[in-house]
PDB file of C-alpha atoms in Angstrom:
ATOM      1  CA  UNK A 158     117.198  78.398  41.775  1.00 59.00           C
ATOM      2  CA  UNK A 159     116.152  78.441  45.821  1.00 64.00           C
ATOM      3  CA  UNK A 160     112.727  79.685  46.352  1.00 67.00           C
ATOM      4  CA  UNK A 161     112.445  82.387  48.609  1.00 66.00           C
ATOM      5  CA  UNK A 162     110.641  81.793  51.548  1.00 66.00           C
ATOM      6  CA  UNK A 163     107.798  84.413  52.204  1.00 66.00           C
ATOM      7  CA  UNK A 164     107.701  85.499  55.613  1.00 65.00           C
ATOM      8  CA  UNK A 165     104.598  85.086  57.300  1.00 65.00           C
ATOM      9  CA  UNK A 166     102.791  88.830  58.531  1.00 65.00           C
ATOM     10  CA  UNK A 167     102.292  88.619  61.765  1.00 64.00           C
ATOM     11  CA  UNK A 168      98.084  89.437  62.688  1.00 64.00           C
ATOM     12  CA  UNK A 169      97.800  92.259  64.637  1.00 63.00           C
ATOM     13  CA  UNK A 170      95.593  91.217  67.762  1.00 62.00           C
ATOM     14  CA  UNK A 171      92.536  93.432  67.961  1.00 61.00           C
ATOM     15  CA  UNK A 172      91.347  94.861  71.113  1.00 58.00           C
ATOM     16  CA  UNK A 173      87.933  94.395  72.669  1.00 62.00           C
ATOM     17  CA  UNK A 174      87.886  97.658  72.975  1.00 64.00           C
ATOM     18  CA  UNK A 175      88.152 100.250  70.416  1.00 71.00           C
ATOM     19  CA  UNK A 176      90.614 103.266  72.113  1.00 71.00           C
ATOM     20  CA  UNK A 177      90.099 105.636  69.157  1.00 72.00           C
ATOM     21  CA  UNK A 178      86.957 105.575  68.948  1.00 74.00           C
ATOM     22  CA  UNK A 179      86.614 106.021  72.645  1.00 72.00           C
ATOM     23  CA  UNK A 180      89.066 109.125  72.791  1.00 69.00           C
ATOM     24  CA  UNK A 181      86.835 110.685  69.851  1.00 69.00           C
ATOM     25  CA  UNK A 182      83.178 110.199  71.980  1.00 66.00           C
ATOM     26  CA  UNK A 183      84.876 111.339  75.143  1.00 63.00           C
ATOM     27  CA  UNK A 184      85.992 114.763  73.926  1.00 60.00           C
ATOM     28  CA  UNK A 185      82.781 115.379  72.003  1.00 57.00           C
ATOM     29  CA  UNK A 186      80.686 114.855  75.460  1.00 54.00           C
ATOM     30  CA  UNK A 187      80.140 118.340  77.057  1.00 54.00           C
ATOM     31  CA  UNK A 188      81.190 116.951  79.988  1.00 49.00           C
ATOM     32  CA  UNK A 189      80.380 119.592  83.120  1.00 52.00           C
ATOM     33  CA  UNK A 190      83.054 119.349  85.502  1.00 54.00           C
ATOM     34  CA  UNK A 191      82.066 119.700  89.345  1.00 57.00           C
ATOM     35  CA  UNK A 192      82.979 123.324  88.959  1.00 86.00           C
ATOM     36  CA  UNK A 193      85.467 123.004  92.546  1.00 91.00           C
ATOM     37  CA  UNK A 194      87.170 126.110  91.852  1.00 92.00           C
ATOM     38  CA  UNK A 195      84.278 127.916  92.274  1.00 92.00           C
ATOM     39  CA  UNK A 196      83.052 126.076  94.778  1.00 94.00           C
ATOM     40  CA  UNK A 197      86.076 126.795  96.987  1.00 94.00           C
ATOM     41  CA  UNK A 198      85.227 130.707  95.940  1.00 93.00           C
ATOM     42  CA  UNK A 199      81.508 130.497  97.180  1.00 93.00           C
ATOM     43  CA  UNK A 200      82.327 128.557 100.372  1.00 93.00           C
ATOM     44  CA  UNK A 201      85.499 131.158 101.303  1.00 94.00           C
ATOM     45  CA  UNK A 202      83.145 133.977 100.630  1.00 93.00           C
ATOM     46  CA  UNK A 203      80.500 132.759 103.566  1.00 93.00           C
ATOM     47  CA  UNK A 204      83.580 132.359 106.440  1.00 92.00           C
ATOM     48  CA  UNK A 205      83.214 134.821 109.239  1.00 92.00           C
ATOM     49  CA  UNK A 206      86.082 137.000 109.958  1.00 92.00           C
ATOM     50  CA  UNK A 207      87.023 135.402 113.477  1.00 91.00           C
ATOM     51  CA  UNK A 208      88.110 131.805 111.129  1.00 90.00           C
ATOM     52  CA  UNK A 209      89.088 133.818 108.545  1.00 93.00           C
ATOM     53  CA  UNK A 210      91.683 135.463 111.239  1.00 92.00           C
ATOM     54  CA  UNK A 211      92.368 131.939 112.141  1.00 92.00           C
ATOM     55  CA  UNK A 212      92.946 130.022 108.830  1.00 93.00           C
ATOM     56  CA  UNK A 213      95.454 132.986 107.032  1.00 94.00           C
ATOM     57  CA  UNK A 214      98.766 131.484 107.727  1.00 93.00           C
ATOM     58  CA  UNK A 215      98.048 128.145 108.594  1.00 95.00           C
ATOM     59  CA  UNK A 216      99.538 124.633 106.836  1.00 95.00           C
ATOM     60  CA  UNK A 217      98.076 123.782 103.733  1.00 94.00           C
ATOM     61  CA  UNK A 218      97.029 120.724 105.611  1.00 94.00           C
ATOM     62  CA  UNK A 219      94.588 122.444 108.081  1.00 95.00           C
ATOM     63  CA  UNK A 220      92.998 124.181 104.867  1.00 95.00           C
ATOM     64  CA  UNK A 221      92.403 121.573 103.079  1.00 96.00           C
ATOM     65  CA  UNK A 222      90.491 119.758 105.670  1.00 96.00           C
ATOM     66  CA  UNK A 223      88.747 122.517 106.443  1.00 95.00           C
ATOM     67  CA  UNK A 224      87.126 122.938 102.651  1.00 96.00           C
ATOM     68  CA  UNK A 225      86.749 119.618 102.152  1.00 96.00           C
ATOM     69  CA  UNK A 226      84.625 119.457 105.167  1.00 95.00           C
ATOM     70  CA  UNK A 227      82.740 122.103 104.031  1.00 94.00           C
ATOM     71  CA  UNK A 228      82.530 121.507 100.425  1.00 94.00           C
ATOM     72  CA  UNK A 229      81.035 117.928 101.620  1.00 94.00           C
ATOM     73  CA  UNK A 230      78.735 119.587 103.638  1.00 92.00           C
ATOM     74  CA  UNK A 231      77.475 122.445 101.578  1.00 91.00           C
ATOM     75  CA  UNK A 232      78.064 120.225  98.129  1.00 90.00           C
ATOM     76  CA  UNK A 233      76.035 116.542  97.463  1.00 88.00           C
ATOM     77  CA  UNK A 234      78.423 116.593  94.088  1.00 86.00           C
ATOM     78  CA  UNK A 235      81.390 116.366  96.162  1.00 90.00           C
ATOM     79  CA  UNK A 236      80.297 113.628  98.843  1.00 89.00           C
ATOM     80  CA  UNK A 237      81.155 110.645  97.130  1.00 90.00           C
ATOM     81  CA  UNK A 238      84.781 111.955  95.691  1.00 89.00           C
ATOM     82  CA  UNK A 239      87.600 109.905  96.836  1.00 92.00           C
ATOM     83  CA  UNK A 240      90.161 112.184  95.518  1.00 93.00           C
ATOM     84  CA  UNK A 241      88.630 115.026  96.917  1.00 95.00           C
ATOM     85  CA  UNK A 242      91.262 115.955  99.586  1.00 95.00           C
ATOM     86  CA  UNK A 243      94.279 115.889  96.689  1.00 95.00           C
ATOM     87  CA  UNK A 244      91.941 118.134  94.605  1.00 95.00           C
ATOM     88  CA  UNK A 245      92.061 120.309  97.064  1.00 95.00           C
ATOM     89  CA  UNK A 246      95.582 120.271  97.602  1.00 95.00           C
ATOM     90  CA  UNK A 247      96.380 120.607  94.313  1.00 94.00           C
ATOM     91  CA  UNK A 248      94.202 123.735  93.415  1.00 92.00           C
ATOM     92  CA  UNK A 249      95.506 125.522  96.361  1.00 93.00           C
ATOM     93  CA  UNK A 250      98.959 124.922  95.054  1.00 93.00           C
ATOM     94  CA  UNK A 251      98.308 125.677  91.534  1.00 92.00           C
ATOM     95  CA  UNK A 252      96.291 128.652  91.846  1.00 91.00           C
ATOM     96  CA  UNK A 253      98.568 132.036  92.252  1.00 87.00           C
ATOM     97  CA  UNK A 254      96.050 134.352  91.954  1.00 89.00           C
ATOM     98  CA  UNK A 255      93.805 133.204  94.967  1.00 91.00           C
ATOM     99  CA  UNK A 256      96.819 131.453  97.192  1.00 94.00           C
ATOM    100  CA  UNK A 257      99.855 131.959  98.257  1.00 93.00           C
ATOM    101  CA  UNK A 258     101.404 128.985  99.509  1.00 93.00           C
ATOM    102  CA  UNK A 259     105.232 128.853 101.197  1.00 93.00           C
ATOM    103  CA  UNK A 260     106.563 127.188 104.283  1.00 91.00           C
ATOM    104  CA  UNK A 261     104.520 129.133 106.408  1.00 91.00           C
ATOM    105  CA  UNK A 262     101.587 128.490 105.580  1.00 94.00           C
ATOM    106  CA  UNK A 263      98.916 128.999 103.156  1.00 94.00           C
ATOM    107  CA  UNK A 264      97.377 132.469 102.836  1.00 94.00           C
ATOM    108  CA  UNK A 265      93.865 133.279 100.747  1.00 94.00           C
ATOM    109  CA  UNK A 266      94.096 136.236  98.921  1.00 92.00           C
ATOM    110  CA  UNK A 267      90.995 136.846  98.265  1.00 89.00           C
ATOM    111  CA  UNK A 268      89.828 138.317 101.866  1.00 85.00           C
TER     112      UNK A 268
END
């Protein structure tokens, strides 16, 4: 009779880091989120009505300079986001029921 060989298990490399265990403390953290949304809301609600005339209808560009600049100004939470500008962008575009956005331009609704 040949003896079987027994194959050898392979040792599964452990990570320094444990990824479960991180996944489980991060979504038990109330973590408070800057709350931009409603930032935007609060800084659109204090524009005068000769920018407001100005901004309805411009490129979604223009507008999100513009709130950047002011969420920098009005908000220290904001100041040292890199990503700020693309969070910006990306609420404006994903948020029907405050913008309309199309080719010509991007229009607040909320005025």
């Amino acid at each position: 009779k040949k003896h079987k060989k027994k194959k050898k298990k392979k040792k599964r490399r452990r990570c320094a880091m444990n990824y479960r265990e991180l996944l489980t403390k991060a979504k038990s953290t109330n973590r408070k989120g800057s709350g931009l949304r409603q930032h935007i809301r609060e800084v659109l609600s204090e524009v005068p009505k000769e920018v407001r005339n100005e901004l309805q209808g411009q490129p979604i560009g223009v507008w999100t300079r513009f709130l950047k600049l002011a969420l920098t100004e009005k908000y220290e939470s904001h100041r040292n986001d890199k990503n700020l500008y693309c969070k910006i962008r990306t609420n404006l575009i994903s948020w029907p029921g405050a913008f309309e956005v199309s080719s010509e331009g991007v229009r607040y609704l909320g005025w």
